[in-house]
C-alpha cells in the first residue's frame, strides 16, 4: 500500500505540493495572521480613540491658564508727561499712553518704539484737571479742564493690507467736536468726570472743584449733512455734595450712575429721566477698608470695587420681588493684603485683571469664581491694560518701565462650580442653576451649568423607566417561563422589530400625535393605568368559572393572546368613562382643576409624553436581555421546585427570578443607559427648556438633546464647543460605566449557569 | 376563595401576560397608526362644501375634511369657544381649505354646530400648485394668450391636455436649468479652482491663463445658448391659464405653469381613485420636494439615505469582520480579549449622539480640516472636506454600527463546530486556508445578518447625522453626471432627518403632517423589512448549525 502511494507521489508530483508553494502557503498564513491582528487591533484602537478624542477636546477646559513676560522697556517719550492711562489695540501691536499733559503716545508694544504722538488741542489758559475713559471697547476718553469744559477723544486703529501685510495706523478722533464743551457754566475746574457715548445720545457727568455735580445730556439731532456738532443739550445739576466723591461710573445704557467716596459709601442714581435723576440705593461697600479702585465689569451691569485690604468685590443692582433694585454684593475675591490700585476688566468676557501696590497682578473670572493667574512684577504698578482679546497685558511700574506679558487663558468661564454649582449671574435675584450658552453680544454672560441638563436627562430617564421596567420585566417573565413556544416564536421577533423602530419616528409620533392626544385626554390616560390591571384581574377571575370546554379550547401559554381584546376593550372603556368622571370631579377639565387646586401647570410636551414614548423605546432592550436571562435558568431548578409542590408562580418568584436576578439587573442597567442617551425622542417630544422641575406635566432639556440642538452652532474650539464635548463625555462615561457593570454581572451569571 | 385564588398566584400570571399583551398592542398599534395615516395621504378624498353660518355671517367653505375633535363643554369653555343650545360637547372639524394665496392659511377649524348643510358636488376641483399649496374651487374657463377658449363644462376636458403640455415644458426647463446649466456652473467653479491652484503654485503663466480663458468663453457660450432656449420655453409655457372660482365666489386666474395636477375627486370612481392613488405614490417617491419640503416628493431623501447606507456598509463590513475574526480566531482568549469584548459590547450602548459629536470633532474638523489644508488649498477659505458631508456621515455611522457587525460575526464564528475546523486542519490546511475556505463561507450568513442589522440601524439613525452631514434641503445630489460623479464632500438629505425637519422645523406643520406620516411609513417598511430578513437568515442559520452539531 505505502509503496503504491510513494510511487504515485514520486511519479506525478502535484504542482501544489512543491516546496516553494508550501513556503508560500505558510507565508500567506503568517501574513494573514499579522494582517488580521493588525486590523483587529486597529479597529479596537479606533474604538478607544472615541474616548480619548473626547477627552482631548475637553482637556483644555481644565488646563491652568498661564502668563509669561515677553519684554520690558522704558516708557516711551517720557517728556510727554506722566502716564494716566494705558490702552492696547486688538492685535496687541500698538499701545497708547495717555499723559497728564494731554499727550497720547502710540508705541509699538513689542519693543516700545514710539510710532506717533498726538495731543489734544488746549487753549493757553486751559490745563487738564481730570481724566477718565468711556467704554473701553469703543476707545473713548475724556479730559476735564480747568475752565469747566470737557474734551472727548477717541482712538481709532485703521487696518489696511498693502502688499498683503497687515498695517495698523493709529489716529485720534473727536466724536463730540474738537472744541471743548463748556460743562460748568461757572467755569470751575472739573475734578472728576465720567461719560458714555451712544449712537444717538451721550451723557457726561462731572464734579467741579467747588463740590457741585453737573450732568449734561446730548441728543444727536437728525441731520443729513454732517456727522458732528448737531446736538440738543440738556443740563442738570444733581443736588448732592460732590466734594467727597472719589469714584464715579456711568453704565453704557446711560441709566445708572454710581458715586462713591474713599470711605466706601456708595450711592446709585437712576438717570432714566436725565432732567430728574432719582436716588436708587445707598450702601457701604468697602468691606472694612477704603476704596482704592472701582471699575465696571464687562457688560457694565456689575461694579468691581477694590479696597485697601486687598479685597476685590463684585456688586450689582439686583431686583427684588417688587421690582425694586438694590445694590448688593455678588461675590468677592481676596487678592492680597495690600491695597488694590488698578482694575482692568476684560472686554469680551467676565474676567478682570487687578494689581495691588506691591506689583502683584492677578486675573479672575467672576462667573466661574476662579483665580486664573497670579504673578508678581518687580515694582508697584501705576498703569495696567489688559488687551481687548485678553491674551496679553501691559503694565507700567513706578520705576518707569513698561512690562509686556502674554496671557494664555482660553477658557476661564469653566470651573467645577460654574458647571455643577449654583451661580449668581448678573441680573438674577439669587444664585441659580442655569444653562444658557450663547448670544450674539460680547457682553453676554454665558451660563454653562450642566446641572439642569443632567437633571432633565435623569428626569426623562426616570419617567421612561417607570413605564418600561414593570412592563418589560413582567412581559419577559411571562414570555420566558409561561408562554407557549409557538407564541413565543411570534412575540420575540415582534419585540425585536419594536427595538429596531427608528427613534425619530417615535419622537415624531410623540410630539405631533401623542402630545396633543394626551392634552385632550389627560384623565383617560391616567385611568388606563388603573382600568387595565383591574380589567385583567376581573377577566382572570371570571375565566376560572367559564365552561371547561371553552377553557380547554385554548391551550396553556396563550393567555397573552386572549388578553389582547380584553385590554383593548378596557382601554376603550377607560376612554368612555373618563370624560364622565372629569365632569363629576374635576369641573369637566382636569388641567384647569389641577392648576386651580394644586397649582400644577401643564405643558403640552411634557415628561409624561416623553415617558411613554421613551418607555416604548426602552421596553424591548430590557425585555430581550431579561427574557434571555430568565429563559436560560437551568430547567432542573424549576422542575425540582415544581416537584416539591410549589405552584408555577411560587417557582417563578422564589426560584427563577432569584436565579436570574443579576441578568434582570443588567437588563435594567442597559435600559437605563439607553434612556439616558436617547436623543431624538426627547428632542421632539419635549419643549427643550432647561428647567429644573420634577413635575410630570413639565418639559425638560436633556444632555443629548442639548448637544443635538447647539453643537451645529458652536464655534470650533470655543468654550461652548468644549463644554458640549464635556456633555458628550459625561454621557459616554455614564453609559459606559452602566453597561460595563451590566456586562460583568451578565458574564458572571453565565458562568454560574454553566456550573449549575 | 378570593384569598386562595390570589395565593395560587394565578392573577399574577395573568397580569404578567397582560404586560406582554400591552407591548404587542403598542407595537402593532403604532405600526398600524403610521400605516393607516401614511397610506391615506395619497388617497384622493372628497371635497366638501359647507354652508357655514357663525356669528360673523354666512359663508361657503370648500375643502377636504381632515380631522374631527370632540371637546367636552368645559374644555370648550377653557379654550373660549361658545356653545349653542347648552350642548354637552363641541365638535370641531379641521378643514383643509387651501387657497393660501388668498386667505393666508391652508387649514381652518370650523364648529359643526354652525354648519347649515354639507355637500360634495362633483364639479369641485383640487389643483396642486407649485406655489401656495392647493387650490379648491370650481373651474370656470380656460384661456390661451389671455383669450377665453372654453367655458363652463367644456373647460374641464379642455384644460387637462394643456396641463400635461405645460408640465412637459416645465420638465424641459427644469432639465436645462438643473442638469445643463448646473454642469456648466460646476465646470466654471472647477476652472476657478484650477486657476487659483496654479496661482498658489506659482505656475500660472500666460499660456495657462489663455487656456483657462478660452475654456471659460466656451462655457459661457453654451450657457448663453441654454439661456435662450429656456427663455423660449418660458414664453411657450406662459401661453395657457385657467380661471377658477373659490367657494366664496372669488375668481382667480392661475397660469398653467404653476399647476402640477388638477383633479375632480368627487367625480372619480373607485378605479379612477386607485389609479390616482398610485400616481400620487409614484410621484411621492420619484419627485423633488416643493415648498420648503412640505409638499412634493422625497426622492432626494431616499437617494441620500440609500447612498449613505451603502457607503457605510462598504466601510463597516471589512473592519467589523476583521475585528471579529481577530477576537475569535487569533487573539488568545484571556483577560484582555474579555475586556475588549466587553468594550465592544458597551459601544453598542453608547448614545448615538456621542458618535455624532466625535464625528464632528474628529472626522469633520480634524481630518477634514487637515485634508483641506493638504489637498485643497485653492478652495480656501471655503471648506471642502472640512465641513459636514456624505463621507463623514458614512464613516460616523460605520463606527456606530461596528459593534453590531462584530458581535453578529463573532456569534456566527463561535457557532461553527470545532469538528469542522479540526477536520480542515487535519487535512493539512493552514489556518488561513481553513478560515478562508471553511470558516468564513460558513459564517457568511452571520455576517450578512450583522450587516443587515447595521444597515437597518443606520437607516433609522438621525441624531449623529444632524451633526455630520445631513441638511434639510440639498441643492444637488451627491451622485451626478459631473466628474468625479460621486461627491463625497457634499451634504445630503436623509429620510429620518426629513421627518424631523418637516414635522418640527417647517413653518406649516399642519400641511406637512400627512407627508411626514407617509415618509415614516416608507422608512418603517424598509427597516422592518430588513429586520425580518435578518431574523429569518439568523434563524435558518441556527437550525443549520444545530443539524451540523448533531
Tab-separated table of N, CA and C in Angstrom, chain B residues 102-209:
chain	number	residue	atom	x	y	z
B	102	UNK	N	-54.870	83.459	-1.131
B	102	UNK	CA	-55.998	84.372	-0.939
B	102	UNK	C	-56.298	84.614	0.530
B	103	UNK	N	-56.200	83.539	1.350
B	103	UNK	CA	-56.633	83.664	2.741
B	103	UNK	C	-55.473	83.679	3.726
B	104	UNK	N	-54.285	83.325	3.253
B	104	UNK	CA	-53.142	83.336	4.156
B	104	UNK	C	-53.023	82.093	4.998
B	105	UNK	N	-53.947	81.124	4.843
B	105	UNK	CA	-53.801	79.890	5.618
B	105	UNK	C	-54.321	78.712	4.804
B	106	UNK	N	-53.824	77.520	5.154
B	106	UNK	CA	-54.222	76.318	4.443
B	106	UNK	C	-55.379	75.616	5.138
B	107	UNK	N	-55.415	75.742	6.460
B	107	UNK	CA	-56.367	74.975	7.253
B	107	UNK	C	-57.230	75.909	8.078
B	108	UNK	N	-58.440	75.456	8.355
B	108	UNK	CA	-59.197	76.185	9.358
B	108	UNK	C	-60.088	75.231	10.137
B	109	UNK	N	-60.276	75.580	11.404
B	109	UNK	CA	-61.152	74.802	12.265
B	109	UNK	C	-62.554	75.387	12.146
B	110	UNK	N	-63.541	74.507	11.973
B	110	UNK	CA	-64.916	75.019	11.989
B	110	UNK	C	-65.709	74.246	13.033
B	111	UNK	N	-66.700	74.910	13.591
B	111	UNK	CA	-67.567	74.280	14.581
B	111	UNK	C	-68.726	73.608	13.849
B	112	UNK	N	-68.932	72.325	14.169
B	112	UNK	CA	-70.000	71.596	13.484
B	112	UNK	C	-71.360	72.235	13.742
B	113	UNK	N	-71.504	72.902	14.891
B	113	UNK	CA	-72.808	73.454	15.243
B	113	UNK	C	-73.237	74.596	14.315
B	114	UNK	N	-72.298	75.179	13.596
B	114	UNK	CA	-72.659	76.293	12.714
B	114	UNK	C	-72.920	75.853	11.282
B	115	UNK	N	-72.714	74.545	11.013
B	115	UNK	CA	-72.842	74.095	9.624
B	115	UNK	C	-74.312	73.954	9.259
B	116	UNK	N	-74.712	74.676	8.227
B	116	UNK	CA	-76.119	74.619	7.797
B	116	UNK	C	-76.356	73.372	6.954
B	117	UNK	N	-75.505	73.140	5.963
B	117	UNK	CA	-75.571	71.875	5.238
B	117	UNK	C	-74.215	71.558	4.631
B	118	UNK	N	-74.007	70.283	4.269
B	118	UNK	CA	-72.741	69.883	3.661
B	118	UNK	C	-73.024	69.051	2.429
B	119	UNK	N	-72.222	69.285	1.381
B	119	UNK	CA	-72.420	68.567	0.125
B	119	UNK	C	-71.065	68.194	-0.459
B	120	UNK	N	-71.076	67.273	-1.421
B	120	UNK	CA	-69.855	67.001	-2.185
B	120	UNK	C	-70.191	67.101	-3.670
B	121	UNK	N	-70.358	68.314	-4.186
B	121	UNK	CA	-70.697	68.474	-5.605
B	121	UNK	C	-69.570	67.967	-6.497
B	122	UNK	N	-69.968	67.380	-7.638
B	122	UNK	CA	-68.970	66.740	-8.494
B	122	UNK	C	-68.052	67.725	-9.199
B	123	UNK	N	-68.480	68.959	-9.357
B	123	UNK	CA	-67.656	69.877	-10.153
B	123	UNK	C	-66.578	70.574	-9.344
B	124	UNK	N	-66.441	70.237	-8.078
B	124	UNK	CA	-65.360	70.864	-7.292
B	124	UNK	C	-64.016	70.314	-7.759
B	125	UNK	N	-63.048	71.226	-7.874
B	125	UNK	CA	-61.737	70.769	-8.324
B	125	UNK	C	-60.685	71.042	-7.259
B	126	UNK	N	-59.616	70.242	-7.349
B	126	UNK	CA	-58.461	70.433	-6.486
B	126	UNK	C	-57.278	70.632	-7.415
B	127	UNK	N	-56.588	71.738	-7.239
B	127	UNK	CA	-55.415	71.993	-8.080
B	127	UNK	C	-54.182	71.954	-7.187
B	128	UNK	N	-53.254	71.063	-7.489
B	128	UNK	CA	-51.959	71.106	-6.800
B	128	UNK	C	-51.092	72.095	-7.543
B	129	UNK	N	-50.592	73.064	-6.798
B	129	UNK	CA	-49.817	74.112	-7.453
B	129	UNK	C	-48.363	74.064	-7.033
B	130	UNK	N	-47.517	74.679	-7.808
B	130	UNK	CA	-46.095	74.709	-7.450
B	130	UNK	C	-45.833	75.700	-6.327
B	131	UNK	N	-46.712	76.662	-6.173
B	131	UNK	CA	-46.574	77.625	-5.078
B	131	UNK	C	-47.910	77.760	-4.375
B	132	UNK	N	-47.888	78.171	-3.146
B	132	UNK	CA	-49.092	78.476	-2.379
B	132	UNK	C	-49.987	77.278	-2.077
B	133	UNK	N	-49.495	76.080	-2.211
B	133	UNK	CA	-50.275	74.910	-1.824
B	133	UNK	C	-51.442	74.647	-2.761
B	134	UNK	N	-52.440	73.913	-2.263
B	134	UNK	CA	-53.553	73.502	-3.112
B	134	UNK	C	-54.553	74.630	-3.313
B	135	UNK	N	-55.286	74.490	-4.409
B	135	UNK	CA	-56.428	75.378	-4.642
B	135	UNK	C	-57.680	74.514	-4.673
B	136	UNK	N	-58.723	74.949	-3.993
B	136	UNK	CA	-60.004	74.258	-4.068
B	136	UNK	C	-61.048	75.222	-4.605
B	137	UNK	N	-61.907	74.746	-5.474
B	137	UNK	CA	-62.941	75.629	-6.006
B	137	UNK	C	-63.574	75.010	-7.242
B	138	UNK	N	-63.977	75.873	-8.155
B	138	UNK	CA	-64.612	75.391	-9.381
B	138	UNK	C	-63.870	75.962	-10.580
B	139	UNK	N	-63.795	75.124	-11.637
B	139	UNK	CA	-63.152	75.573	-12.858
B	139	UNK	C	-64.166	76.381	-13.670
B	140	UNK	N	-63.745	77.559	-14.114
B	140	UNK	CA	-64.679	78.411	-14.854
B	140	UNK	C	-64.353	78.455	-16.350
B	141	UNK	N	-63.088	78.665	-16.657
B	141	UNK	CA	-62.744	78.835	-18.070
B	141	UNK	C	-61.283	78.504	-18.301
B	142	UNK	N	-60.925	78.306	-19.551
B	142	UNK	CA	-59.536	78.110	-19.946
B	142	UNK	C	-59.162	79.227	-20.900
B	143	UNK	N	-57.982	79.769	-20.711
B	143	UNK	CA	-57.560	80.887	-21.551
B	143	UNK	C	-56.300	80.531	-22.305
B	144	UNK	N	-56.199	81.033	-23.532
B	144	UNK	CA	-54.956	80.899	-24.289
B	144	UNK	C	-54.555	82.305	-24.697
B	145	UNK	N	-53.360	82.684	-24.369
B	145	UNK	CA	-52.886	84.052	-24.623
B	145	UNK	C	-53.892	85.097	-24.147
B	146	UNK	N	-54.509	84.821	-23.015
B	146	UNK	CA	-55.424	85.807	-22.440
B	146	UNK	C	-56.831	85.757	-22.989
B	147	UNK	N	-57.067	84.913	-24.022
B	147	UNK	CA	-58.412	84.855	-24.588
B	147	UNK	C	-59.093	83.564	-24.143
B	148	UNK	N	-60.351	83.675	-23.782
B	148	UNK	CA	-61.086	82.503	-23.320
B	148	UNK	C	-61.349	81.567	-24.491
B	149	UNK	N	-61.002	80.287	-24.337
B	149	UNK	CA	-61.281	79.347	-25.419
B	149	UNK	C	-62.279	78.274	-25.004
B	150	UNK	N	-62.502	78.126	-23.725
B	150	UNK	CA	-63.513	77.157	-23.303
B	150	UNK	C	-64.078	77.622	-21.971
B	151	UNK	N	-65.364	77.425	-21.797
B	151	UNK	CA	-66.017	77.902	-20.574
B	151	UNK	C	-66.928	76.818	-20.043
B	152	UNK	N	-67.290	76.934	-18.772
B	152	UNK	CA	-68.288	76.047	-18.180
B	152	UNK	C	-67.854	74.591	-18.243
B	153	UNK	N	-68.758	73.708	-18.643
B	153	UNK	CA	-68.476	72.284	-18.641
B	153	UNK	C	-67.390	71.923	-19.639
B	154	UNK	N	-67.270	72.689	-20.683
B	154	UNK	CA	-66.271	72.382	-21.707
B	154	UNK	C	-64.854	72.640	-21.205
B	155	UNK	N	-64.729	73.394	-20.142
B	155	UNK	CA	-63.399	73.798	-19.673
B	155	UNK	C	-62.595	72.609	-19.168
B	156	UNK	N	-63.251	71.702	-18.438
B	156	UNK	CA	-62.502	70.610	-17.809
B	156	UNK	C	-61.794	69.728	-18.820
B	157	UNK	N	-62.499	69.183	-19.840
B	157	UNK	CA	-61.776	68.375	-20.821
B	157	UNK	C	-60.723	69.174	-21.586
B	158	UNK	N	-60.946	70.469	-21.738
B	158	UNK	CA	-60.000	71.289	-22.491
B	158	UNK	C	-58.701	71.494	-21.700
B	159	UNK	N	-58.843	71.608	-20.374
B	159	UNK	CA	-57.677	72.026	-19.598
B	159	UNK	C	-56.690	70.886	-19.375
B	160	UNK	N	-57.184	69.641	-19.336
B	160	UNK	CA	-56.294	68.539	-18.954
B	160	UNK	C	-55.102	68.360	-19.914
B	161	UNK	N	-55.330	68.252	-21.245
B	161	UNK	CA	-54.159	68.103	-22.124
B	161	UNK	C	-53.227	69.306	-22.055
B	162	UNK	N	-53.802	70.470	-21.820
B	162	UNK	CA	-52.956	71.670	-21.729
B	162	UNK	C	-52.066	71.615	-20.490
B	163	UNK	N	-52.599	71.064	-19.408
B	163	UNK	CA	-51.778	70.922	-18.196
B	163	UNK	C	-50.631	69.954	-18.464
B	164	UNK	N	-50.961	68.849	-19.166
B	164	UNK	CA	-49.908	67.890	-19.495
B	164	UNK	C	-48.820	68.553	-20.320
B	165	UNK	N	-49.260	69.360	-21.287
B	165	UNK	CA	-48.292	70.042	-22.140
B	165	UNK	C	-47.421	70.984	-21.315
B	166	UNK	N	-48.083	71.752	-20.456
B	166	UNK	CA	-47.332	72.708	-19.632
B	166	UNK	C	-46.351	71.966	-18.735
B	167	UNK	N	-46.778	70.813	-18.214
B	167	UNK	CA	-45.885	70.056	-17.334
B	167	UNK	C	-44.672	69.570	-18.123
B	168	UNK	N	-44.935	69.152	-19.381
B	168	UNK	CA	-43.838	68.681	-20.220
B	168	UNK	C	-42.821	69.803	-20.433
B	169	UNK	N	-43.339	70.994	-20.743
B	169	UNK	CA	-42.434	72.137	-20.932
B	169	UNK	C	-41.675	72.449	-19.653
B	170	UNK	N	-42.395	72.380	-18.550
B	170	UNK	CA	-41.774	72.700	-17.262
B	170	UNK	C	-40.621	71.749	-16.980
B	171	UNK	N	-40.848	70.485	-17.265
B	171	UNK	CA	-39.786	69.496	-17.028
B	171	UNK	C	-38.578	69.786	-17.902
B	172	UNK	N	-38.852	70.238	-19.145
B	172	UNK	CA	-37.733	70.575	-20.022
B	172	UNK	C	-36.926	71.740	-19.449
B	173	UNK	N	-37.643	72.735	-18.980
B	173	UNK	CA	-36.947	73.889	-18.389
B	173	UNK	C	-36.119	73.442	-17.188
B	174	UNK	N	-36.747	72.629	-16.341
B	174	UNK	CA	-36.051	72.120	-15.161
B	174	UNK	C	-34.776	71.385	-15.572
B	175	UNK	N	-34.922	70.548	-16.584
B	175	UNK	CA	-33.779	69.768	-17.029
B	175	UNK	C	-32.651	70.698	-17.475
B	176	UNK	N	-33.018	71.689	-18.293
B	176	UNK	CA	-31.992	72.613	-18.772
B	176	UNK	C	-31.338	73.345	-17.617
B	177	UNK	N	-32.174	73.801	-16.687
B	177	UNK	CA	-31.626	74.613	-15.604
B	177	UNK	C	-30.759	73.790	-14.674
B	178	UNK	N	-31.258	72.620	-14.322
B	178	UNK	CA	-30.539	71.847	-13.309
B	178	UNK	C	-29.379	71.090	-13.912
B	179	UNK	N	-29.659	70.322	-14.955
B	179	UNK	CA	-28.625	69.432	-15.486
B	179	UNK	C	-27.607	70.223	-16.297
B	180	UNK	N	-28.097	70.914	-17.342
B	180	UNK	CA	-27.158	71.516	-18.280
B	180	UNK	C	-26.445	72.707	-17.663
B	181	UNK	N	-27.241	73.637	-17.176
B	181	UNK	CA	-26.611	74.841	-16.615
B	181	UNK	C	-25.877	74.487	-15.337
B	182	UNK	N	-26.433	73.520	-14.579
B	182	UNK	CA	-25.740	73.069	-13.364
B	182	UNK	C	-24.360	72.535	-13.705
B	183	UNK	N	-24.286	71.775	-14.798
B	183	UNK	CA	-22.995	71.211	-15.204
B	183	UNK	C	-22.034	72.322	-15.588
B	184	UNK	N	-22.560	73.349	-16.272
B	184	UNK	CA	-21.688	74.462	-16.669
B	184	UNK	C	-21.165	75.204	-15.437
B	185	UNK	N	-22.061	75.449	-14.511
B	185	UNK	CA	-21.628	76.145	-13.297
B	185	UNK	C	-20.563	75.347	-12.559
B	186	UNK	N	-20.784	74.025	-12.530
B	186	UNK	CA	-19.822	73.169	-11.853
B	186	UNK	C	-18.469	73.254	-12.554
B	187	UNK	N	-18.497	73.214	-13.895
B	187	UNK	CA	-17.253	73.271	-14.649
B	187	UNK	C	-16.553	74.616	-14.460
B	188	UNK	N	-17.351	75.693	-14.416
B	188	UNK	CA	-16.756	77.021	-14.211
B	188	UNK	C	-16.080	77.108	-12.846
B	189	UNK	N	-16.738	76.518	-11.845
B	189	UNK	CA	-16.169	76.528	-10.498
B	189	UNK	C	-14.853	75.744	-10.483
B	190	UNK	N	-14.827	74.640	-11.199
B	190	UNK	CA	-13.598	73.857	-11.260
B	190	UNK	C	-12.481	74.639	-11.940
B	191	UNK	N	-12.879	75.390	-12.969
B	191	UNK	CA	-11.891	76.233	-13.648
B	191	UNK	C	-11.312	77.272	-12.698
B	192	UNK	N	-12.197	77.874	-11.939
B	192	UNK	CA	-11.752	78.898	-10.990
B	192	UNK	C	-10.760	78.294	-9.993
B	193	UNK	N	-11.089	77.097	-9.511
B	193	UNK	CA	-10.210	76.445	-8.548
B	193	UNK	C	-8.875	76.079	-9.194
B	194	UNK	N	-8.953	75.659	-10.457
B	194	UNK	CA	-7.725	75.297	-11.155
B	194	UNK	C	-6.810	76.521	-11.271
B	195	UNK	N	-7.440	77.644	-11.629
B	195	UNK	CA	-6.669	78.880	-11.765
B	195	UNK	C	-6.024	79.257	-10.439
B	196	UNK	N	-6.825	79.159	-9.401
B	196	UNK	CA	-6.334	79.527	-8.070
B	196	UNK	C	-5.193	78.604	-7.655
B	197	UNK	N	-5.332	77.329	-8.001
B	197	UNK	CA	-4.319	76.349	-7.643
B	197	UNK	C	-3.002	76.684	-8.343
B	198	UNK	N	-3.111	76.955	-9.648
B	198	UNK	CA	-1.904	77.312	-10.397
B	198	UNK	C	-1.279	78.567	-9.822
B	199	UNK	N	-2.137	79.496	-9.437
B	199	UNK	CA	-1.648	80.749	-8.871
B	199	UNK	C	-0.864	80.473	-7.592
B	200	UNK	N	-1.414	79.597	-6.743
B	200	UNK	CA	-0.756	79.293	-5.472
B	200	UNK	C	0.568	78.589	-5.707
B	201	UNK	N	0.586	77.744	-6.759
B	201	UNK	CA	1.819	77.017	-7.043
B	201	UNK	C	2.805	77.883	-7.811
B	202	UNK	N	2.342	79.052	-8.224
B	202	UNK	CA	3.212	79.935	-8.985
B	202	UNK	C	3.380	79.494	-10.428
B	203	UNK	N	2.476	78.644	-10.918
B	203	UNK	CA	2.619	78.102	-12.265
B	203	UNK	C	1.628	78.720	-13.239
B	204	UNK	N	1.055	79.824	-12.826
B	204	UNK	CA	0.042	80.443	-13.695
B	204	UNK	C	0.731	81.345	-14.715
B	205	UNK	N	1.172	80.748	-15.812
B	205	UNK	CA	1.816	81.551	-16.848
B	205	UNK	C	0.779	81.999	-17.867
B	206	UNK	N	1.265	82.708	-18.886
B	206	UNK	CA	0.355	83.285	-19.869
B	206	UNK	C	-0.436	82.208	-20.598
B	207	UNK	N	0.283	81.111	-20.913
B	207	UNK	CA	-0.356	80.050	-21.681
B	207	UNK	C	-1.527	79.455	-20.902
B	208	UNK	N	-1.276	79.178	-19.635
B	208	UNK	CA	-2.330	78.594	-18.806
B	208	UNK	C	-3.496	79.553	-18.696
B	209	UNK	N	-3.170	80.835	-18.565
B	209	UNK	CA	-4.226	81.836	-18.438
B	209	UNK	C	-5.109	81.841	-19.677
